[in-house]
Amino acid sequence: MGYASLDELRTALTTASDLASSLPSAPTRGDADQLVDVLRRALTAASSLGAQTPGPTGCPLHPNGAVDPLYGDPEDPLPPGYGRCLLCNDRRRRADAHPPHARPRPRPHPHWHRRLSA
């Protein structure tokens, strides 16, 4: 959220500066309202810069990702250490299903050792 908020802030401030520079010596009410709207957008973006608003998952990597449907299920509880994030839990499930020592090693192709004749 930080990068998007910073980008939104920069855009709003640039737009506000452009609008303020192009105002006539006697701005109309519409000109002033347009400038106020852009400045409010900049203020909203600036106030959300430091906010730590975790999404529904509470995951720092995937804050707006999908919530694991098994999270909080009393009949089929998640293992210890699993959170709400479906993406992280899926990665953990895959790692648990294939421990590093049980993974098969790739075999070399039988023709890789032969040289190509010119």
PDB file of N, CA and C in Angstrom, residues 39-118:
ATOM      1  N   LEU A  39      -6.461  18.490  -3.677  1.00  0.00           N
ATOM      2  CA  LEU A  39      -5.705  18.579  -2.424  1.00  0.00           C
ATOM      3  C   LEU A  39      -6.232  17.591  -1.387  1.00  0.00           C
ATOM      4  N   ARG A  40      -7.525  17.326  -1.366  1.00  0.00           N
ATOM      5  CA  ARG A  40      -8.073  16.305  -0.463  1.00  0.00           C
ATOM      6  C   ARG A  40      -7.552  14.921  -0.833  1.00  0.00           C
ATOM      7  N   ARG A  41      -7.474  14.667  -2.145  1.00  0.00           N
ATOM      8  CA  ARG A  41      -6.929  13.386  -2.597  1.00  0.00           C
ATOM      9  C   ARG A  41      -5.480  13.247  -2.157  1.00  0.00           C
ATOM     10  N   ALA A  42      -4.717  14.345  -2.247  1.00  0.00           N
ATOM     11  CA  ALA A  42      -3.323  14.321  -1.797  1.00  0.00           C
ATOM     12  C   ALA A  42      -3.242  14.099  -0.289  1.00  0.00           C
ATOM     13  N   LEU A  43      -4.116  14.729   0.460  1.00  0.00           N
ATOM     14  CA  LEU A  43      -4.123  14.570   1.911  1.00  0.00           C
ATOM     15  C   LEU A  43      -4.472  13.137   2.306  1.00  0.00           C
ATOM     16  N   THR A  44      -5.436  12.548   1.628  1.00  0.00           N
ATOM     17  CA  THR A  44      -5.809  11.156   1.902  1.00  0.00           C
ATOM     18  C   THR A  44      -4.636  10.225   1.612  1.00  0.00           C
ATOM     19  N   ALA A  45      -3.971  10.442   0.481  1.00  0.00           N
ATOM     20  CA  ALA A  45      -2.822   9.600   0.126  1.00  0.00           C
ATOM     21  C   ALA A  45      -1.693   9.794   1.131  1.00  0.00           C
ATOM     22  N   ALA A  46      -1.456  11.022   1.562  1.00  0.00           N
ATOM     23  CA  ALA A  46      -0.381  11.293   2.522  1.00  0.00           C
ATOM     24  C   ALA A  46      -0.679  10.664   3.881  1.00  0.00           C
ATOM     25  N   SER A  47      -1.935  10.693   4.294  1.00  0.00           N
ATOM     26  CA  SER A  47      -2.263  10.130   5.607  1.00  0.00           C
ATOM     27  C   SER A  47      -2.200   8.607   5.616  1.00  0.00           C
ATOM     28  N   SER A  48      -2.308   7.985   4.451  1.00  0.00           N
ATOM     29  CA  SER A  48      -2.239   6.523   4.409  1.00  0.00           C
ATOM     30  C   SER A  48      -0.826   6.012   4.176  1.00  0.00           C
ATOM     31  N   LEU A  49       0.146   6.907   4.041  1.00  0.00           N
ATOM     32  CA  LEU A  49       1.527   6.472   3.796  1.00  0.00           C
ATOM     33  C   LEU A  49       2.082   5.621   4.924  1.00  0.00           C
ATOM     34  N   GLY A  50       1.967   6.075   6.129  1.00  0.00           N
ATOM     35  CA  GLY A  50       2.545   5.345   7.253  1.00  0.00           C
ATOM     36  C   GLY A  50       1.602   4.344   7.880  1.00  0.00           C
ATOM     37  N   ALA A  51       0.387   4.279   7.394  1.00  0.00           N
ATOM     38  CA  ALA A  51      -0.599   3.382   7.998  1.00  0.00           C
ATOM     39  C   ALA A  51      -0.278   1.941   7.659  1.00  0.00           C
ATOM     40  N   GLN A  52      -0.246   1.125   8.669  1.00  0.00           N
ATOM     41  CA  GLN A  52      -0.083  -0.309   8.485  1.00  0.00           C
ATOM     42  C   GLN A  52      -1.470  -0.922   8.511  1.00  0.00           C
ATOM     43  N   THR A  53      -2.061  -1.038   7.343  1.00  0.00           N
ATOM     44  CA  THR A  53      -3.406  -1.585   7.269  1.00  0.00           C
ATOM     45  C   THR A  53      -3.339  -2.963   6.631  1.00  0.00           C
ATOM     46  N   PRO A  54      -3.145  -3.985   7.449  1.00  0.00           N
ATOM     47  CA  PRO A  54      -3.112  -5.320   6.868  1.00  0.00           C
ATOM     48  C   PRO A  54      -4.474  -5.667   6.285  1.00  0.00           C
ATOM     49  N   GLY A  55      -4.436  -6.363   5.193  1.00  0.00           N
ATOM     50  CA  GLY A  55      -5.674  -6.763   4.537  1.00  0.00           C
ATOM     51  C   GLY A  55      -6.353  -7.892   5.298  1.00  0.00           C
ATOM     52  N   PRO A  56      -7.256  -8.558   4.647  1.00  0.00           N
ATOM     53  CA  PRO A  56      -8.015  -9.613   5.328  1.00  0.00           C
ATOM     54  C   PRO A  56      -7.157 -10.799   5.763  1.00  0.00           C
ATOM     55  N   THR A  57      -6.007 -10.992   5.105  1.00  0.00           N
ATOM     56  CA  THR A  57      -5.164 -12.130   5.469  1.00  0.00           C
ATOM     57  C   THR A  57      -4.248 -11.823   6.639  1.00  0.00           C
ATOM     58  N   GLY A  58      -3.907 -10.558   6.844  1.00  0.00           N
ATOM     59  CA  GLY A  58      -2.944 -10.191   7.871  1.00  0.00           C
ATOM     60  C   GLY A  58      -1.529 -10.579   7.484  1.00  0.00           C
ATOM     61  N   CYS A  59      -1.319 -10.962   6.234  1.00  0.00           N
ATOM     62  CA  CYS A  59      -0.023 -11.424   5.740  1.00  0.00           C
ATOM     63  C   CYS A  59       0.765 -10.246   5.176  1.00  0.00           C
ATOM     64  N   PRO A  60       2.032 -10.095   5.575  1.00  0.00           N
ATOM     65  CA  PRO A  60       2.807  -8.988   5.025  1.00  0.00           C
ATOM     66  C   PRO A  60       3.143  -9.173   3.543  1.00  0.00           C
ATOM     67  N   LEU A  61       3.190 -10.412   3.058  1.00  0.00           N
ATOM     68  CA  LEU A  61       3.493 -10.659   1.647  1.00  0.00           C
ATOM     69  C   LEU A  61       2.260 -10.552   0.759  1.00  0.00           C
ATOM     70  N   HIS A  62       1.123 -10.999   1.249  1.00  0.00           N
ATOM     71  CA  HIS A  62      -0.111 -11.013   0.470  1.00  0.00           C
ATOM     72  C   HIS A  62      -1.251 -10.415   1.295  1.00  0.00           C
ATOM     73  N   PRO A  63      -1.192  -9.125   1.612  1.00  0.00           N
ATOM     74  CA  PRO A  63      -2.202  -8.559   2.515  1.00  0.00           C
ATOM     75  C   PRO A  63      -3.619  -8.613   1.945  1.00  0.00           C
ATOM     76  N   ASN A  64      -3.749  -8.560   0.638  1.00  0.00           N
ATOM     77  CA  ASN A  64      -5.079  -8.595   0.035  1.00  0.00           C
ATOM     78  C   ASN A  64      -5.338  -9.908  -0.688  1.00  0.00           C
ATOM     79  N   GLY A  65      -4.601 -10.934  -0.307  1.00  0.00           N
ATOM     80  CA  GLY A  65      -4.787 -12.247  -0.914  1.00  0.00           C
ATOM     81  C   GLY A  65      -6.026 -12.939  -0.380  1.00  0.00           C
ATOM     82  N   ALA A  66      -6.200 -14.162  -0.822  1.00  0.00           N
ATOM     83  CA  ALA A  66      -7.363 -14.944  -0.402  1.00  0.00           C
ATOM     84  C   ALA A  66      -7.157 -15.510   0.999  1.00  0.00           C
ATOM     85  N   VAL A  67      -8.235 -15.585   1.747  1.00  0.00           N
ATOM     86  CA  VAL A  67      -8.206 -16.176   3.083  1.00  0.00           C
ATOM     87  C   VAL A  67      -8.412 -17.684   2.938  1.00  0.00           C
ATOM     88  N   ASP A  68      -7.598 -18.451   3.622  1.00  0.00           N
ATOM     89  CA  ASP A  68      -7.698 -19.912   3.573  1.00  0.00           C
ATOM     90  C   ASP A  68      -9.054 -20.335   4.119  1.00  0.00           C
ATOM     91  N   PRO A  69      -9.831 -21.091   3.324  1.00  0.00           N
ATOM     92  CA  PRO A  69     -11.163 -21.483   3.797  1.00  0.00           C
ATOM     93  C   PRO A  69     -11.126 -22.405   5.017  1.00  0.00           C
ATOM     94  N   LEU A  70      -9.990 -23.037   5.284  1.00  0.00           N
ATOM     95  CA  LEU A  70      -9.886 -23.905   6.457  1.00  0.00           C
ATOM     96  C   LEU A  70      -9.493 -23.145   7.721  1.00  0.00           C
ATOM     97  N   TYR A  71      -9.173 -21.849   7.585  1.00  0.00           N
ATOM     98  CA  TYR A  71      -8.787 -21.068   8.756  1.00  0.00           C
ATOM     99  C   TYR A  71      -9.987 -20.963   9.697  1.00  0.00           C
ATOM    100  N   GLY A  72      -9.792 -21.384  10.924  1.00  0.00           N
ATOM    101  CA  GLY A  72     -10.848 -21.314  11.931  1.00  0.00           C
ATOM    102  C   GLY A  72     -11.844 -22.455  11.875  1.00  0.00           C
ATOM    103  N   ASP A  73     -11.594 -23.447  11.022  1.00  0.00           N
ATOM    104  CA  ASP A  73     -12.500 -24.590  10.916  1.00  0.00           C
ATOM    105  C   ASP A  73     -12.231 -25.536  12.081  1.00  0.00           C
ATOM    106  N   PRO A  74     -13.200 -25.721  13.001  1.00  0.00           N
ATOM    107  CA  PRO A  74     -12.948 -26.580  14.165  1.00  0.00           C
ATOM    108  C   PRO A  74     -12.847 -28.059  13.797  1.00  0.00           C
ATOM    109  N   GLU A  75     -13.482 -28.472  12.703  1.00  0.00           N
ATOM    110  CA  GLU A  75     -13.446 -29.883  12.316  1.00  0.00           C
ATOM    111  C   GLU A  75     -12.140 -30.261  11.617  1.00  0.00           C
ATOM    112  N   ASP A  76     -11.537 -29.321  10.920  1.00  0.00           N
ATOM    113  CA  ASP A  76     -10.298 -29.586  10.193  1.00  0.00           C
ATOM    114  C   ASP A  76      -9.331 -28.425  10.445  1.00  0.00           C
ATOM    115  N   PRO A  77      -8.760 -28.344  11.652  1.00  0.00           N
ATOM    116  CA  PRO A  77      -7.902 -27.198  11.984  1.00  0.00           C
ATOM    117  C   PRO A  77      -6.601 -27.219  11.185  1.00  0.00           C
ATOM    118  N   LEU A  78      -6.076 -26.036  10.974  1.00  0.00           N
ATOM    119  CA  LEU A  78      -4.792 -25.906  10.292  1.00  0.00           C
ATOM    120  C   LEU A  78      -3.663 -26.285  11.248  1.00  0.00           C
ATOM    121  N   PRO A  79      -2.557 -26.767  10.718  1.00  0.00           N
ATOM    122  CA  PRO A  79      -1.414 -27.080  11.584  1.00  0.00           C
ATOM    123  C   PRO A  79      -0.875 -25.828  12.268  1.00  0.00           C
ATOM    124  N   PRO A  80      -0.139 -25.997  13.340  1.00  0.00           N
ATOM    125  CA  PRO A  80       0.454 -24.838  14.023  1.00  0.00           C
ATOM    126  C   PRO A  80       1.370 -24.069  13.074  1.00  0.00           C
ATOM    127  N   GLY A  81       1.331 -22.768  13.175  1.00  0.00           N
ATOM    128  CA  GLY A  81       2.168 -21.912  12.344  1.00  0.00           C
ATOM    129  C   GLY A  81       1.481 -21.436  11.079  1.00  0.00           C
ATOM    130  N   TYR A  82       0.349 -22.033  10.743  1.00  0.00           N
ATOM    131  CA  TYR A  82      -0.385 -21.612   9.558  1.00  0.00           C
ATOM    132  C   TYR A  82      -1.230 -20.394   9.923  1.00  0.00           C
ATOM    133  N   GLY A  83      -1.355 -19.464   8.977  1.00  0.00           N
ATOM    134  CA  GLY A  83      -2.143 -18.261   9.209  1.00  0.00           C
ATOM    135  C   GLY A  83      -3.392 -18.243   8.348  1.00  0.00           C
ATOM    136  N   ARG A  84      -3.874 -17.042   8.081  1.00  0.00           N
ATOM    137  CA  ARG A  84      -5.086 -16.874   7.280  1.00  0.00           C
ATOM    138  C   ARG A  84      -4.805 -16.861   5.781  1.00  0.00           C
ATOM    139  N   CYS A  85      -3.580 -16.590   5.367  1.00  0.00           N
ATOM    140  CA  CYS A  85      -3.238 -16.402   3.957  1.00  0.00           C
ATOM    141  C   CYS A  85      -3.242 -17.738   3.206  1.00  0.00           C
ATOM    142  N   LEU A  86      -4.110 -17.850   2.222  1.00  0.00           N
ATOM    143  CA  LEU A  86      -4.205 -19.073   1.431  1.00  0.00           C
ATOM    144  C   LEU A  86      -2.933 -19.315   0.628  1.00  0.00           C
ATOM    145  N   LEU A  87      -2.327 -18.259   0.098  1.00  0.00           N
ATOM    146  CA  LEU A  87      -1.114 -18.428  -0.712  1.00  0.00           C
ATOM    147  C   LEU A  87       0.045 -18.971   0.123  1.00  0.00           C
ATOM    148  N   CYS A  88       0.249 -18.415   1.296  1.00  0.00           N
ATOM    149  CA  CYS A  88       1.326 -18.902   2.169  1.00  0.00           C
ATOM    150  C   CYS A  88       1.025 -20.311   2.675  1.00  0.00           C
ATOM    151  N   ASN A  89      -0.225 -20.569   3.026  1.00  0.00           N
ATOM    152  CA  ASN A  89      -0.587 -21.899   3.504  1.00  0.00           C
ATOM    153  C   ASN A  89      -0.433 -22.941   2.401  1.00  0.00           C
ATOM    154  N   ASP A  90      -0.753 -22.569   1.166  1.00  0.00           N
ATOM    155  CA  ASP A  90      -0.569 -23.491   0.046  1.00  0.00           C
ATOM    156  C   ASP A  90       0.906 -23.809  -0.139  1.00  0.00           C
ATOM    157  N   ARG A  91       1.758 -22.808  -0.013  1.00  0.00           N
ATOM    158  CA  ARG A  91       3.201 -23.032  -0.109  1.00  0.00           C
ATOM    159  C   ARG A  91       3.668 -23.965   1.009  1.00  0.00           C
ATOM    160  N   ARG A  92       3.147 -23.779   2.212  1.00  0.00           N
ATOM    161  CA  ARG A  92       3.516 -24.653   3.335  1.00  0.00           C
ATOM    162  C   ARG A  92       3.031 -26.086   3.093  1.00  0.00           C
ATOM    163  N   ARG A  93       1.809 -26.225   2.567  1.00  0.00           N
ATOM    164  CA  ARG A  93       1.283 -27.562   2.293  1.00  0.00           C
ATOM    165  C   ARG A  93       2.138 -28.288   1.257  1.00  0.00           C
ATOM    166  N   ARG A  94       2.552 -27.580   0.217  1.00  0.00           N
ATOM    167  CA  ARG A  94       3.392 -28.189  -0.818  1.00  0.00           C
ATOM    168  C   ARG A  94       4.746 -28.587  -0.255  1.00  0.00           C
ATOM    169  N   ALA A  95       5.304 -27.742   0.595  1.00  0.00           N
ATOM    170  CA  ALA A  95       6.600 -28.068   1.201  1.00  0.00           C
ATOM    171  C   ALA A  95       6.472 -29.268   2.140  1.00  0.00           C
ATOM    172  N   ASP A  96       5.368 -29.359   2.872  1.00  0.00           N
ATOM    173  CA  ASP A  96       5.158 -30.488   3.779  1.00  0.00           C
ATOM    174  C   ASP A  96       4.922 -31.789   3.014  1.00  0.00           C
ATOM    175  N   ALA A  97       4.310 -31.691   1.833  1.00  0.00           N
ATOM    176  CA  ALA A  97       4.004 -32.890   1.049  1.00  0.00           C
ATOM    177  C   ALA A  97       5.251 -33.479   0.403  1.00  0.00           C
ATOM    178  N   HIS A  98       6.255 -32.653   0.132  1.00  0.00           N
ATOM    179  CA  HIS A  98       7.481 -33.113  -0.520  1.00  0.00           C
ATOM    180  C   HIS A  98       8.688 -32.648   0.286  1.00  0.00           C
ATOM    181  N   PRO A  99       9.039 -33.370   1.342  1.00  0.00           N
ATOM    182  CA  PRO A  99      10.220 -32.966   2.104  1.00  0.00           C
ATOM    183  C   PRO A  99      11.454 -32.979   1.201  1.00  0.00           C
ATOM    184  N   PRO A 100      12.431 -32.136   1.468  1.00  0.00           N
ATOM    185  CA  PRO A 100      13.599 -32.020   0.589  1.00  0.00           C
ATOM    186  C   PRO A 100      14.324 -33.345   0.379  1.00  0.00           C
ATOM    187  N   HIS A 101      14.406 -34.197   1.396  1.00  0.00           N
ATOM    188  CA  HIS A 101      15.146 -35.452   1.252  1.00  0.00           C
ATOM    189  C   HIS A 101      14.380 -36.484   0.437  1.00  0.00           C
ATOM    190  N   ALA A 102      13.075 -36.317   0.227  1.00  0.00           N
ATOM    191  CA  ALA A 102      12.284 -37.309  -0.486  1.00  0.00           C
ATOM    192  C   ALA A 102      12.094 -36.951  -1.960  1.00  0.00           C
ATOM    193  N   ARG A 103      12.572 -35.800  -2.384  1.00  0.00           N
ATOM    194  CA  ARG A 103      12.395 -35.406  -3.772  1.00  0.00           C
ATOM    195  C   ARG A 103      13.316 -36.230  -4.666  1.00  0.00           C
ATOM    196  N   PRO A 104      12.786 -36.743  -5.768  1.00  0.00           N
ATOM    197  CA  PRO A 104      13.633 -37.512  -6.672  1.00  0.00           C
ATOM    198  C   PRO A 104      14.631 -36.599  -7.388  1.00  0.00           C
ATOM    199  N   ARG A 105      15.809 -37.130  -7.611  1.00  0.00           N
ATOM    200  CA  ARG A 105      16.825 -36.353  -8.311  1.00  0.00           C
ATOM    201  C   ARG A 105      16.610 -36.518  -9.812  1.00  0.00           C
ATOM    202  N   PRO A 106      16.779 -35.471 -10.570  1.00  0.00           N
ATOM    203  CA  PRO A 106      16.593 -35.596 -12.011  1.00  0.00           C
ATOM    204  C   PRO A 106      17.711 -36.438 -12.620  1.00  0.00           C
ATOM    205  N   ARG A 107      17.344 -37.309 -13.522  1.00  0.00           N
ATOM    206  CA  ARG A 107      18.326 -38.143 -14.192  1.00  0.00           C
ATOM    207  C   ARG A 107      18.834 -37.430 -15.433  1.00  0.00           C
ATOM    208  N   PRO A 108      20.095 -37.575 -15.735  1.00  0.00           N
ATOM    209  CA  PRO A 108      20.589 -36.957 -16.964  1.00  0.00           C
ATOM    210  C   PRO A 108      20.045 -37.709 -18.181  1.00  0.00           C
ATOM    211  N   HIS A 109      19.865 -37.001 -19.217  1.00  0.00           N
ATOM    212  CA  HIS A 109      19.396 -37.602 -20.456  1.00  0.00           C
ATOM    213  C   HIS A 109      20.502 -38.505 -20.995  1.00  0.00           C
ATOM    214  N   PRO A 110      20.184 -39.693 -21.561  1.00  0.00           N
ATOM    215  CA  PRO A 110      21.238 -40.620 -21.969  1.00  0.00           C
ATOM    216  C   PRO A 110      22.128 -40.076 -23.082  1.00  0.00           C
ATOM    217  N   HIS A 111      21.685 -39.115 -23.836  1.00  0.00           N
ATOM    218  CA  HIS A 111      22.491 -38.620 -24.953  1.00  0.00           C
ATOM    219  C   HIS A 111      23.224 -37.323 -24.628  1.00  0.00           C
ATOM    220  N   TRP A 112      23.147 -36.845 -23.406  1.00  0.00           N
ATOM    221  CA  TRP A 112      23.806 -35.589 -23.057  1.00  0.00           C
ATOM    222  C   TRP A 112      25.316 -35.722 -23.063  1.00  0.00           C
ATOM    223  N   HIS A 113      25.831 -36.888 -22.790  1.00  0.00           N
ATOM    224  CA  HIS A 113      27.288 -37.044 -22.678  1.00  0.00           C
ATOM    225  C   HIS A 113      27.950 -37.181 -24.049  1.00  0.00           C
ATOM    226  N   ARG A 114      27.196 -37.420 -25.099  1.00  0.00           N
ATOM    227  CA  ARG A 114      27.763 -37.575 -26.439  1.00  0.00           C
ATOM    228  C   ARG A 114      28.061 -36.215 -27.056  1.00  0.00           C
ATOM    229  N   ARG A 115      29.136 -36.173 -27.775  1.00  0.00           N
ATOM    230  CA  ARG A 115      29.478 -34.957 -28.498  1.00  0.00           C
ATOM    231  C   ARG A 115      28.828 -35.008 -29.876  1.00  0.00           C
ATOM    232  N   LEU A 116      28.480 -33.855 -30.329  1.00  0.00           N
ATOM    233  CA  LEU A 116      27.941 -33.784 -31.681  1.00  0.00           C
ATOM    234  C   LEU A 116      29.102 -33.746 -32.642  1.00  0.00           C
ATOM    235  N   SER A 117      29.068 -34.576 -33.659  1.00  0.00           N
ATOM    236  CA  SER A 117      30.158 -34.568 -34.640  1.00  0.00           C
ATOM    237  C   SER A 117      29.875 -33.515 -35.696  1.00  0.00           C
ATOM    238  N   ALA A 118      30.929 -32.863 -36.100  1.00  0.00           N
ATOM    239  CA  ALA A 118      30.798 -31.774 -37.047  1.00  0.00           C
ATOM    240  C   ALA A 118      30.867 -32.238 -38.476  1.00  0.00           C
TER     241      ALA A 118
END
